[in-house]
Coordinates of C-alpha atoms in Angstrom, one line a residue:
Chain A
M1 CA -5.3 32.8 15.6
A2 CA -7.0 30.8 18.3
L3 CA -4.3 30.7 20.9
G4 CA -3.4 34.0 22.6
D5 CA -0.1 35.5 21.5
D6 CA 1.0 35.2 25.1
N7 CA 0.7 31.4 24.8
V8 CA 4.1 30.1 25.6
E9 CA 5.7 28.0 22.8
L10 CA 7.2 24.7 23.9
T11 CA 10.8 24.8 22.7
N12 CA 12.4 22.3 25.1
I13 CA 12.4 18.7 23.9
R14 CA 13.1 17.7 27.5
A15 CA 10.0 19.3 28.9
P16 CA 7.9 16.7 30.8
R17 CA 4.9 16.9 28.5
V18 CA 7.0 16.5 25.4
K19 CA 8.7 13.5 27.0
A20 CA 5.3 12.1 28.0
A21 CA 4.1 12.3 24.4
R22 CA 7.4 11.2 22.9
R23 CA 7.4 7.9 24.7
L24 CA 4.2 6.9 23.0
A25 CA 6.3 6.0 20.0
K26 CA 6.9 2.7 21.8
R27 CA 4.2 0.1 22.1
S28 CA 5.1 -0.8 25.7
F29 CA 4.6 2.8 26.8
R30 CA 1.4 3.1 24.8
D31 CA 0.0 0.0 26.6
Q32 CA 1.1 1.4 29.9
D33 CA -0.4 4.8 29.4
R34 CA -3.3 3.6 27.3
R35 CA -2.7 6.5 24.9
F36 CA -1.4 7.0 21.4
V37 CA -0.5 9.7 18.9
A38 CA -2.8 10.6 16.0
E39 CA -0.7 12.7 13.6
G40 CA -1.7 15.1 10.9
P41 CA -4.9 17.2 10.4
Q42 CA -7.0 14.3 9.0
A43 CA -6.4 12.0 12.0
V44 CA -6.8 14.9 14.4
R45 CA -10.1 15.9 12.8
E46 CA -11.5 12.4 13.1
A47 CA -10.3 12.0 16.7
L48 CA -12.0 15.3 17.7
K49 CA -15.3 14.0 16.3
L50 CA -15.4 11.4 19.1
D51 CA -16.3 12.4 22.6
G52 CA -13.6 12.1 25.2
V53 CA -10.9 10.5 22.9
T54 CA -8.6 13.5 22.3
L55 CA -6.7 14.4 25.4
E56 CA -4.4 17.2 24.2
L57 CA -3.2 18.8 21.0
F58 CA 0.3 19.9 19.9
A59 CA 0.5 22.4 17.0
T60 CA 3.2 24.5 15.5
A61 CA 2.3 28.1 14.9
E62 CA 2.1 27.4 11.2
A63 CA -0.3 24.5 11.7
E64 CA -2.4 26.6 14.0
Q65 CA -2.9 29.1 11.2
R66 CA -3.5 26.4 8.6
H67 CA -6.1 24.6 10.7
P68 CA -7.8 27.1 12.9
D69 CA -11.0 25.0 12.9
L70 CA -9.2 22.1 14.6
V71 CA -7.5 24.3 17.2
D72 CA -10.8 26.1 17.9
E73 CA -12.6 22.8 18.2
A74 CA -10.1 21.5 20.8
L75 CA -10.2 24.8 22.7
A76 CA -14.0 24.7 22.7
R77 CA -13.7 21.3 24.4
D78 CA -11.4 22.7 27.0
L79 CA -8.6 20.5 25.7
P80 CA -5.0 21.7 26.3
V81 CA -3.5 22.9 23.1
H82 CA 0.3 23.3 23.2
R83 CA 2.1 25.5 20.7
A84 CA 5.2 23.6 19.8
S85 CA 8.4 24.7 18.1
G86 CA 9.5 23.0 15.0
E87 CA 12.1 21.2 17.0
V88 CA 9.6 19.9 19.5
M89 CA 7.3 18.8 16.7
A90 CA 10.1 16.9 15.0
E91 CA 10.8 15.2 18.3
L92 CA 7.1 14.2 18.7
S93 CA 6.4 13.3 15.1
Q94 CA 7.0 9.8 13.8
T95 CA 7.2 11.0 10.2
V96 CA 10.0 12.4 8.2
T97 CA 8.1 15.4 7.2
P98 CA 5.9 16.4 10.2
Q99 CA 2.6 18.0 9.5
G100 CA 2.8 20.2 12.5
L101 CA -0.3 18.9 14.3
L102 CA -0.9 15.9 16.5
A103 CA -3.3 14.8 19.1
I104 CA -2.7 12.6 22.1
C105 CA -5.6 10.2 22.3
R106 CA -7.1 7.6 24.6
F107 CA -7.2 4.1 23.4
V108 CA -10.4 3.5 21.3
H109 CA -10.5 -0.2 20.9
V110 CA -13.4 -2.2 22.4
P111 CA -13.9 -5.7 23.7
L112 CA -14.8 -8.4 21.1
E113 CA -18.3 -8.8 22.4
E114 CA -19.0 -5.1 21.9
A115 CA -17.5 -5.0 18.4
L116 CA -19.8 -7.9 17.4
G117 CA -22.9 -6.3 19.0
G118 CA -25.9 -5.7 16.9
D119 CA -26.1 -7.6 13.7
P120 CA -22.7 -7.4 12.0
R121 CA -22.7 -8.3 8.3
L122 CA -19.1 -7.7 7.4
V123 CA -16.1 -8.1 9.7
A124 CA -12.4 -8.1 8.9
V125 CA -10.0 -10.2 11.0
L126 CA -6.3 -9.5 10.8
A127 CA -4.4 -12.6 11.9
H128 CA -0.7 -12.1 12.5
V129 CA -0.5 -9.1 10.1
R130 CA 2.8 -7.5 10.9
D131 CA 3.2 -4.6 8.5
P132 CA 1.6 -1.4 10.0
G133 CA 1.1 0.3 6.7
N134 CA -0.8 -2.8 5.4
A135 CA -2.8 -3.1 8.5
G136 CA -3.8 0.6 8.4
T137 CA -4.7 0.3 4.7
V138 CA -6.9 -2.7 5.5
M139 CA -8.7 -0.7 8.2
R140 CA -9.3 2.1 5.8
A141 CA -10.6 -0.3 3.1
A142 CA -12.8 -2.1 5.7
D143 CA -14.3 1.2 6.7
A144 CA -14.9 2.2 3.1
A145 CA -16.5 -1.1 2.3
G146 CA -18.9 -0.6 5.2
A147 CA -17.5 -3.3 7.6
D148 CA -18.9 -3.4 11.1
S149 CA -15.6 -4.0 12.8
V150 CA -12.0 -4.9 12.5
V151 CA -10.4 -7.5 14.8
F152 CA -6.6 -7.6 15.3
T153 CA -5.7 -11.0 16.7
D154 CA -2.8 -11.5 19.1
A155 CA 0.6 -11.4 17.4
S156 CA -0.7 -8.8 15.0
V157 CA 0.8 -5.3 14.7
D158 CA -0.4 -2.7 17.1
P159 CA -3.1 -0.5 15.4
Y160 CA -1.9 2.4 17.5
N161 CA 1.5 2.2 15.8
G162 CA 2.0 5.6 14.2
K163 CA 2.4 4.3 10.7
C164 CA -0.8 2.2 11.1
V165 CA -2.8 5.2 12.4
R166 CA -1.6 7.3 9.4
A167 CA -2.4 4.6 6.9
S168 CA -5.9 4.2 8.3
A169 CA -6.5 7.8 7.3
G170 CA -8.9 8.3 10.3
S171 CA -10.7 4.9 10.0
L172 CA -9.3 3.8 13.3
F173 CA -11.8 6.3 14.8
H174 CA -14.7 5.2 12.5
L175 CA -15.4 1.6 13.3
P176 CA -15.0 -0.6 16.4
V177 CA -11.5 -2.1 16.5
V178 CA -10.6 -5.1 18.7
I179 CA -7.0 -5.8 19.8
G180 CA -5.2 -8.9 20.8
S181 CA -8.0 -11.4 20.4
P182 CA -6.7 -15.0 20.1
V183 CA -7.7 -16.1 16.6
A184 CA -9.7 -19.2 17.6
G185 CA -11.8 -17.4 20.1
A186 CA -12.5 -14.5 17.7
V187 CA -13.5 -16.9 14.9
Q188 CA -15.8 -18.8 17.3
A189 CA -17.5 -15.6 18.6
I190 CA -18.0 -14.5 15.0
K191 CA -19.5 -17.8 14.0
D192 CA -21.8 -17.7 17.0
K193 CA -23.1 -14.4 15.6
G194 CA -24.1 -16.2 12.5
L195 CA -21.4 -15.0 10.2
R196 CA -19.7 -17.2 7.6
V197 CA -16.0 -17.1 8.1
L198 CA -13.8 -17.0 5.0
A199 CA -10.0 -17.2 5.1
A200 CA -8.4 -15.3 2.3
D201 CA -5.4 -17.2 1.1
G202 CA -3.7 -17.6 -2.3
A203 CA -3.9 -21.4 -1.8
G204 CA -7.7 -21.4 -1.5
E205 CA -9.5 -24.0 -3.5
R206 CA -12.3 -21.7 -4.4
T207 CA -12.0 -18.2 -5.9
L208 CA -13.9 -15.1 -4.9
D209 CA -16.1 -15.5 -8.0
D210 CA -17.2 -19.0 -6.9
V211 CA -18.6 -18.2 -3.5
D212 CA -21.9 -16.7 -2.5
L213 CA -21.0 -13.6 -0.6
S214 CA -24.5 -12.2 -0.1
G215 CA -24.8 -13.3 3.5
P216 CA -23.1 -11.9 6.7
T217 CA -19.4 -12.7 6.2
A218 CA -16.1 -12.3 8.2
W219 CA -12.8 -12.4 6.3
I220 CA -9.6 -13.5 7.8
F221 CA -6.5 -11.9 6.3
G222 CA -3.0 -13.2 7.1
N223 CA 0.6 -12.2 7.2
E224 CA 2.1 -10.5 4.1
A225 CA 4.9 -13.0 3.7
W226 CA 3.5 -16.4 4.5
G227 CA -0.2 -16.2 4.3
L228 CA -2.4 -18.0 6.8
P229 CA -1.1 -21.0 8.8
E230 CA -3.0 -24.3 8.4
E231 CA -4.5 -24.0 11.9
V232 CA -6.1 -20.7 11.0
R233 CA -7.4 -21.9 7.7
A234 CA -8.9 -24.9 9.4
L235 CA -11.0 -22.6 11.6
A236 CA -12.7 -21.0 8.6
D237 CA -15.8 -22.2 6.8
D238 CA -14.0 -21.9 3.5
V239 CA -10.6 -20.8 2.2
V240 CA -11.0 -18.4 -0.7
R241 CA -8.4 -16.9 -3.1
V242 CA -8.6 -13.9 -5.2
P243 CA -8.2 -15.2 -8.7
I244 CA -5.0 -14.3 -10.5
Y245 CA -5.6 -13.8 -14.2
G246 CA -2.1 -12.7 -15.2
Q247 CA 1.4 -13.7 -14.2
A248 CA 1.5 -12.1 -10.8
E249 CA 2.4 -14.6 -8.1
S250 CA 0.1 -13.0 -5.6
L251 CA -1.4 -9.7 -4.5
N252 CA -0.3 -7.3 -1.8
L253 CA -2.2 -8.1 1.4
A254 CA -4.0 -4.7 1.6
T255 CA -5.0 -5.0 -2.1
A256 CA -6.3 -8.5 -1.7
A257 CA -8.2 -7.5 1.4
A258 CA -9.8 -4.6 -0.4
V259 CA -10.9 -6.8 -3.3
C260 CA -12.4 -9.3 -0.9
L261 CA -14.2 -6.8 1.3
Y262 CA -15.6 -4.9 -1.7
A263 CA -16.8 -8.2 -3.3
S264 CA -18.7 -8.8 -0.1
A265 CA -20.1 -5.2 0.1
R266 CA -21.3 -5.5 -3.5
A267 CA -22.8 -9.0 -3.1
Q268 CA -24.7 -7.8 0.0
R269 CA -26.1 -4.8 -1.8
V270 CA -26.4 -5.4 -5.5
P271 CA -29.1 -7.9 -6.4
Chain B
M1 CA 28.3 -22.7 -5.0
A2 CA 28.1 -21.6 -8.6
L3 CA 30.9 -19.1 -8.7
G4 CA 34.4 -20.5 -8.4
D5 CA 36.1 -19.9 -5.1
D6 CA 38.7 -17.9 -7.0
N7 CA 36.0 -15.4 -8.0
V8 CA 37.2 -12.1 -6.8
E9 CA 34.8 -10.4 -4.4
L10 CA 34.0 -6.7 -5.1
T11 CA 34.9 -4.9 -1.9
N12 CA 35.6 -1.4 -3.2
I13 CA 32.6 0.9 -3.4
R14 CA 34.6 3.1 -5.8
A15 CA 35.1 0.3 -8.3
P16 CA 33.9 1.5 -11.8
R17 CA 31.2 -1.2 -12.1
V18 CA 29.9 -0.4 -8.6
K19 CA 29.7 3.2 -9.4
A20 CA 28.0 2.5 -12.8
A21 CA 25.4 0.5 -10.9
R22 CA 25.1 3.0 -8.1
R23 CA 24.3 5.9 -10.3
L24 CA 21.1 4.1 -11.5
A25 CA 19.5 5.2 -8.3
K26 CA 18.9 8.5 -10.1
R27 CA 16.3 8.8 -12.8
S28 CA 18.5 11.0 -15.0
F29 CA 21.2 8.4 -15.1
R30 CA 18.7 5.6 -15.7
D31 CA 17.4 7.5 -18.7
Q32 CA 20.9 8.2 -19.9
D33 CA 22.0 4.6 -19.6
R34 CA 18.6 3.0 -20.3
R35 CA 19.2 0.7 -17.4
F36 CA 17.7 0.1 -14.0
V37 CA 18.2 -2.0 -10.9
A38 CA 15.9 -4.9 -10.1
E39 CA 16.5 -5.8 -6.4
G40 CA 15.8 -9.0 -4.5
P41 CA 15.3 -12.6 -5.6
Q42 CA 11.7 -12.2 -6.8
A43 CA 12.5 -9.4 -9.2
V44 CA 15.8 -11.1 -10.4
R45 CA 13.9 -14.3 -11.1
E46 CA 11.3 -12.5 -13.2
A47 CA 13.9 -10.5 -15.0
L48 CA 15.9 -13.6 -15.9
K49 CA 12.7 -15.1 -17.5
L50 CA 12.9 -12.5 -20.2
D51 CA 15.4 -12.8 -23.0
G52 CA 18.1 -10.1 -23.1
V53 CA 16.8 -8.0 -20.2
T54 CA 19.2 -8.9 -17.5
L55 CA 22.7 -7.5 -18.1
E56 CA 24.6 -8.4 -15.0
L57 CA 24.0 -9.7 -11.5
F58 CA 25.5 -8.6 -8.1
A59 CA 25.2 -11.1 -5.3
T60 CA 26.7 -11.4 -1.8
A61 CA 28.2 -14.8 -0.9
E62 CA 25.2 -15.5 1.3
A63 CA 22.7 -14.7 -1.4
E64 CA 24.7 -16.9 -3.8
Q65 CA 24.2 -19.8 -1.4
R66 CA 20.5 -19.0 -0.8
H67 CA 19.7 -18.7 -4.5
P68 CA 22.0 -21.0 -6.4
D69 CA 19.3 -21.4 -9.1
L70 CA 19.3 -17.7 -10.0
V71 CA 23.1 -17.5 -10.1
D72 CA 23.3 -20.7 -12.2
E73 CA 20.6 -19.3 -14.6
A74 CA 22.6 -16.1 -15.0
L75 CA 25.9 -18.0 -15.6
A76 CA 24.1 -20.3 -18.0
R77 CA 23.2 -17.2 -20.0
D78 CA 26.8 -16.0 -19.9
L79 CA 25.9 -13.0 -17.8
P80 CA 28.5 -11.5 -15.6
V81 CA 27.8 -12.4 -12.0
H82 CA 29.7 -10.2 -9.5
R83 CA 30.3 -11.4 -6.0
A84 CA 29.8 -8.3 -3.8
S85 CA 30.9 -7.6 -0.2
G86 CA 28.2 -6.6 2.2
E87 CA 29.5 -3.0 2.0
V88 CA 29.2 -2.9 -1.8
M89 CA 25.7 -4.4 -1.7
A90 CA 24.7 -1.8 0.9
E91 CA 26.1 0.9 -1.5
L92 CA 24.1 -0.5 -4.5
S93 CA 20.9 -1.4 -2.7
Q94 CA 18.1 1.1 -2.4
T95 CA 16.6 -0.6 0.6
V96 CA 17.4 -0.4 4.3
T97 CA 17.8 -4.2 4.6
P98 CA 19.4 -5.3 1.3
Q99 CA 18.5 -8.8 0.2
G100 CA 22.0 -9.4 -1.2
L101 CA 21.0 -9.9 -4.8
L102 CA 20.3 -7.5 -7.6
A103 CA 20.2 -7.4 -11.4
I104 CA 21.1 -4.6 -13.7
C105 CA 18.4 -4.6 -16.4
R106 CA 17.8 -3.0 -19.7
F107 CA 14.7 -0.8 -20.0
V108 CA 11.6 -3.0 -20.7
H109 CA 9.0 -0.5 -21.6
V110 CA 7.5 -0.4 -25.1
P111 CA 5.9 2.2 -27.4
L112 CA 2.2 2.9 -26.8
E113 CA 1.2 1.3 -30.2
E114 CA 2.9 -1.9 -29.2
A115 CA 1.3 -2.0 -25.8
L116 CA -2.1 -1.7 -27.4
G117 CA -1.4 -4.3 -30.1
G118 CA -3.7 -7.3 -30.4
D119 CA -7.1 -6.9 -28.8
P120 CA -6.6 -5.3 -25.4
R121 CA -9.6 -5.8 -23.1
L122 CA -8.2 -4.2 -19.9
V123 CA -5.7 -1.3 -19.7
A124 CA -4.6 0.7 -16.6
V125 CA -3.5 4.3 -17.2
L126 CA -1.6 6.0 -14.4
A127 CA -2.0 9.8 -14.8
H128 CA 0.3 11.9 -12.7
V129 CA 0.7 9.2 -10.1
R130 CA 3.7 10.3 -8.0
D131 CA 4.1 7.8 -5.2
P132 CA 6.4 4.9 -6.4
G133 CA 5.0 2.4 -3.9
N134 CA 1.4 3.1 -5.1
A135 CA 2.4 2.9 -8.7
G136 CA 4.2 -0.4 -8.3
T137 CA 1.3 -1.8 -6.3
V138 CA -1.1 -0.8 -9.1
M139 CA 1.2 -2.6 -11.7
R140 CA 1.0 -5.7 -9.6
A141 CA -2.8 -5.5 -9.2
A142 CA -3.2 -4.8 -13.0
D143 CA -1.0 -7.9 -13.7
A144 CA -3.0 -10.0 -11.3
A145 CA -6.3 -8.8 -12.7
G146 CA -5.1 -9.9 -16.2
A147 CA -4.7 -6.4 -17.6
D148 CA -3.1 -6.2 -21.1
S149 CA -0.9 -3.2 -20.4
V150 CA -0.1 -0.4 -18.0
V151 CA 0.5 3.2 -19.3
F152 CA 2.4 5.7 -17.2
T153 CA 1.6 9.2 -18.6
D154 CA 4.0 12.0 -18.6
A155 CA 4.4 13.6 -15.1
S156 CA 4.0 10.2 -13.5
V157 CA 6.6 8.5 -11.3
D158 CA 9.3 6.5 -13.1
P159 CA 8.3 2.8 -13.0
Y160 CA 12.1 2.1 -12.9
N161 CA 12.3 3.8 -9.5
G162 CA 13.6 1.2 -7.1
K163 CA 10.6 1.4 -4.8
C164 CA 8.2 1.1 -7.7
V165 CA 10.1 -2.0 -9.1
R166 CA 10.0 -3.6 -5.6
A167 CA 6.3 -2.8 -5.1
S168 CA 5.5 -4.3 -8.5
A169 CA 6.8 -7.7 -7.2
G170 CA 8.0 -8.7 -10.7
S171 CA 4.9 -7.4 -12.6
L172 CA 7.0 -4.8 -14.3
F173 CA 8.5 -7.8 -16.3
H174 CA 5.1 -9.4 -16.9
L175 CA 3.1 -7.0 -19.0
P176 CA 3.8 -4.3 -21.5
V177 CA 4.5 -1.0 -19.8
V178 CA 4.4 2.4 -21.5
I179 CA 6.2 5.5 -20.1
G180 CA 5.8 9.2 -20.6
S181 CA 2.8 9.1 -22.8
P182 CA 0.9 12.4 -22.9
V183 CA -2.5 11.6 -21.3
A184 CA -4.7 13.0 -24.2
G185 CA -2.8 11.0 -26.8
A186 CA -2.9 7.8 -24.8
V187 CA -6.6 8.1 -24.2
Q188 CA -7.3 8.7 -27.9
A189 CA -5.2 5.8 -28.9
I190 CA -7.0 3.6 -26.4
K191 CA -10.4 4.8 -27.7
D192 CA -9.3 4.1 -31.2
K193 CA -8.8 0.5 -30.2
G194 CA -12.4 0.3 -29.2
L195 CA -12.0 0.4 -25.4
R196 CA -14.3 2.4 -23.2
V197 CA -12.3 4.8 -21.0
L198 CA -13.3 5.2 -17.4
A199 CA -11.7 7.8 -15.0
A200 CA -11.6 6.6 -11.4
D201 CA -12.4 9.5 -9.2
G202 CA -14.1 9.9 -5.8
A203 CA -16.2 12.7 -7.4
G204 CA -17.6 10.4 -10.1
E205 CA -21.4 10.6 -10.5
R206 CA -21.7 6.9 -11.1
T207 CA -20.4 4.1 -8.9
L208 CA -18.6 1.0 -9.9
D209 CA -21.8 -1.0 -9.3
D210 CA -23.8 1.2 -11.8
V211 CA -21.6 0.7 -14.8
D212 CA -21.5 -2.2 -17.2
L213 CA -17.9 -3.4 -17.2
S214 CA -18.3 -6.4 -19.4
G215 CA -16.7 -4.8 -22.5
P216 CA -13.1 -3.8 -23.1
T217 CA -12.2 -1.1 -20.6
A218 CA -9.3 1.2 -19.8
W219 CA -9.1 2.8 -16.3
I220 CA -7.4 6.1 -15.6
F221 CA -6.1 6.4 -12.1
G222 CA -4.9 9.7 -10.8
N223 CA -2.7 11.3 -8.2
E224 CA -3.0 10.2 -4.5
A225 CA -3.6 13.6 -3.1
W226 CA -5.8 15.5 -5.5
G227 CA -7.4 12.9 -7.8
L228 CA -7.8 13.5 -11.5
P229 CA -7.8 17.1 -12.9
E230 CA -10.9 18.2 -14.8
E231 CA -9.2 18.1 -18.2
V232 CA -8.4 14.4 -17.7
R233 CA -11.8 13.5 -16.4
A234 CA -13.2 15.3 -19.5
L235 CA -11.3 12.9 -21.7
A236 CA -13.0 9.8 -20.3
D237 CA -16.2 8.3 -21.4
D238 CA -17.4 8.2 -17.8
V239 CA -16.1 9.2 -14.4
V240 CA -16.7 6.4 -11.9
R241 CA -16.2 6.2 -8.2
V242 CA -15.7 3.3 -5.9
P243 CA -18.7 3.5 -3.5
I244 CA -17.9 4.4 0.1
Y245 CA -20.3 2.6 2.4
G246 CA -18.7 3.6 5.7
Q247 CA -17.2 6.8 7.0
A248 CA -13.9 6.7 5.2
E249 CA -13.3 9.8 3.1
S250 CA -11.7 7.9 0.3
L251 CA -9.6 4.9 -0.5
N252 CA -5.9 4.7 -1.0
L253 CA -5.1 4.9 -4.7
A254 CA -3.7 1.4 -5.1
T255 CA -6.6 0.0 -3.2
A256 CA -9.2 1.8 -5.3
A257 CA -7.3 0.8 -8.5
A258 CA -7.4 -2.9 -7.4
V259 CA -11.1 -2.8 -6.7
C260 CA -11.8 -1.2 -10.1
L261 CA -9.5 -3.6 -12.1
Y262 CA -11.0 -6.6 -10.4
A263 CA -14.5 -5.4 -11.0
S264 CA -13.6 -5.3 -14.7
A265 CA -11.9 -8.6 -14.6
R266 CA -14.9 -10.2 -13.0
A267 CA -17.5 -8.6 -15.2
Q268 CA -15.5 -9.7 -18.3
R269 CA -15.5 -13.3 -17.1
V270 CA -18.4 -14.1 -14.9
P271 CA -21.7 -14.1 -16.8

């Protein structure tokens, strides 16, 4: 075991450091402290790969034994590792079945200009996406499809929401993420970088199979329930729909986004 | 309002018809009664489009006013429509925020031979998929991609699970669904119909971009956590992975399934 047996277990859910971590379940406190919680071994592993992002770790004795590599890595970096009782972990965890391990992390998002630095070829813009699970799944799909960055516009869910972090399966730590960018400004900046901007919308006149996706492309994905508002569609170079061949009315947002992003990834790579 | 004002509102959560509907939250009772609950206006609308599937409707007074077309349709078919109090609806609903409308439906799945009738060109097989949200989302994506049927093997989640029905967004009523088929038998029957069987697995040697998908194809999708077991992969003609271009370790099951199914749909249609 990496922690000495004399390491004192946190058992009091009212202890200051427990309360300081607990309040990060709320967006307003996250914004104030510029910190968030990455929960579970996968997220902790990815957070630890980045320099200076992880600030402290909480682990139950069981999790410590299950993931000695992660605890050792944190200790090697001189990070505080707190052994937590099951009750304290339940207090800190935002899940029904806590995995016994979580990291307190610094915010990792970057300014829009930085995210669009270099020569981006694939960018995902989440405009007014509200569901954290969907948003996290889109981040993960964007990462998998090799996107250069993900932009959350203002009025979108907070990517540091616990459910979003979990659904991203570590991808929040993999690619530059922008937060709170007004959609018009983001689209203009993306266009200025030479990317074609496509709005994904079930009401699009052209389908995914009718557009040339071989060039640098940014996709705008909208809200689950009501798609993209007219003013956002108007900002795009084209409004494109995923073709529906069966009787389904539409696709789930994260599913549609994955299909669009992979269509771009493929068109950019396969001759 | 479609129901007369003298229609008696169900207010007693212990009323026999409330209890009969309530027990359908459990799989064992669903299997016994061969009935399930389709919740929300979208599911109810799709259920009502099929002859003889909807057996009765429960609606709050508010839902009745919001969806008079659905209540009228049910009444026109001589179906019992029960006005339910908020408390009764909360008892029947399997969601945190009930939508005030649900239908009790007959099972709609069909035998494997029937699902594979005609000339199927795209089939989705869910092998040991356990998460109902994922399974429902795959059904919806399969429907959207124009699949001919969806096969749930034994040891997979029950497609009549409330969360699965909701995630399918009506697709459960759109295409033939098979339940409880042993995977080896299902794969053999699919091969006998001349389809190529591809197992989707992150460990596949070939990627989605390296296989010819223009012919009739069945995809096997596995469990979220551990993918497809060796014996299932061995049944397939090929094991194929969705290429990962970024740092993501893998894709969410429903996302990967959508990308595979749409790759097939496109290859079968776009020259």
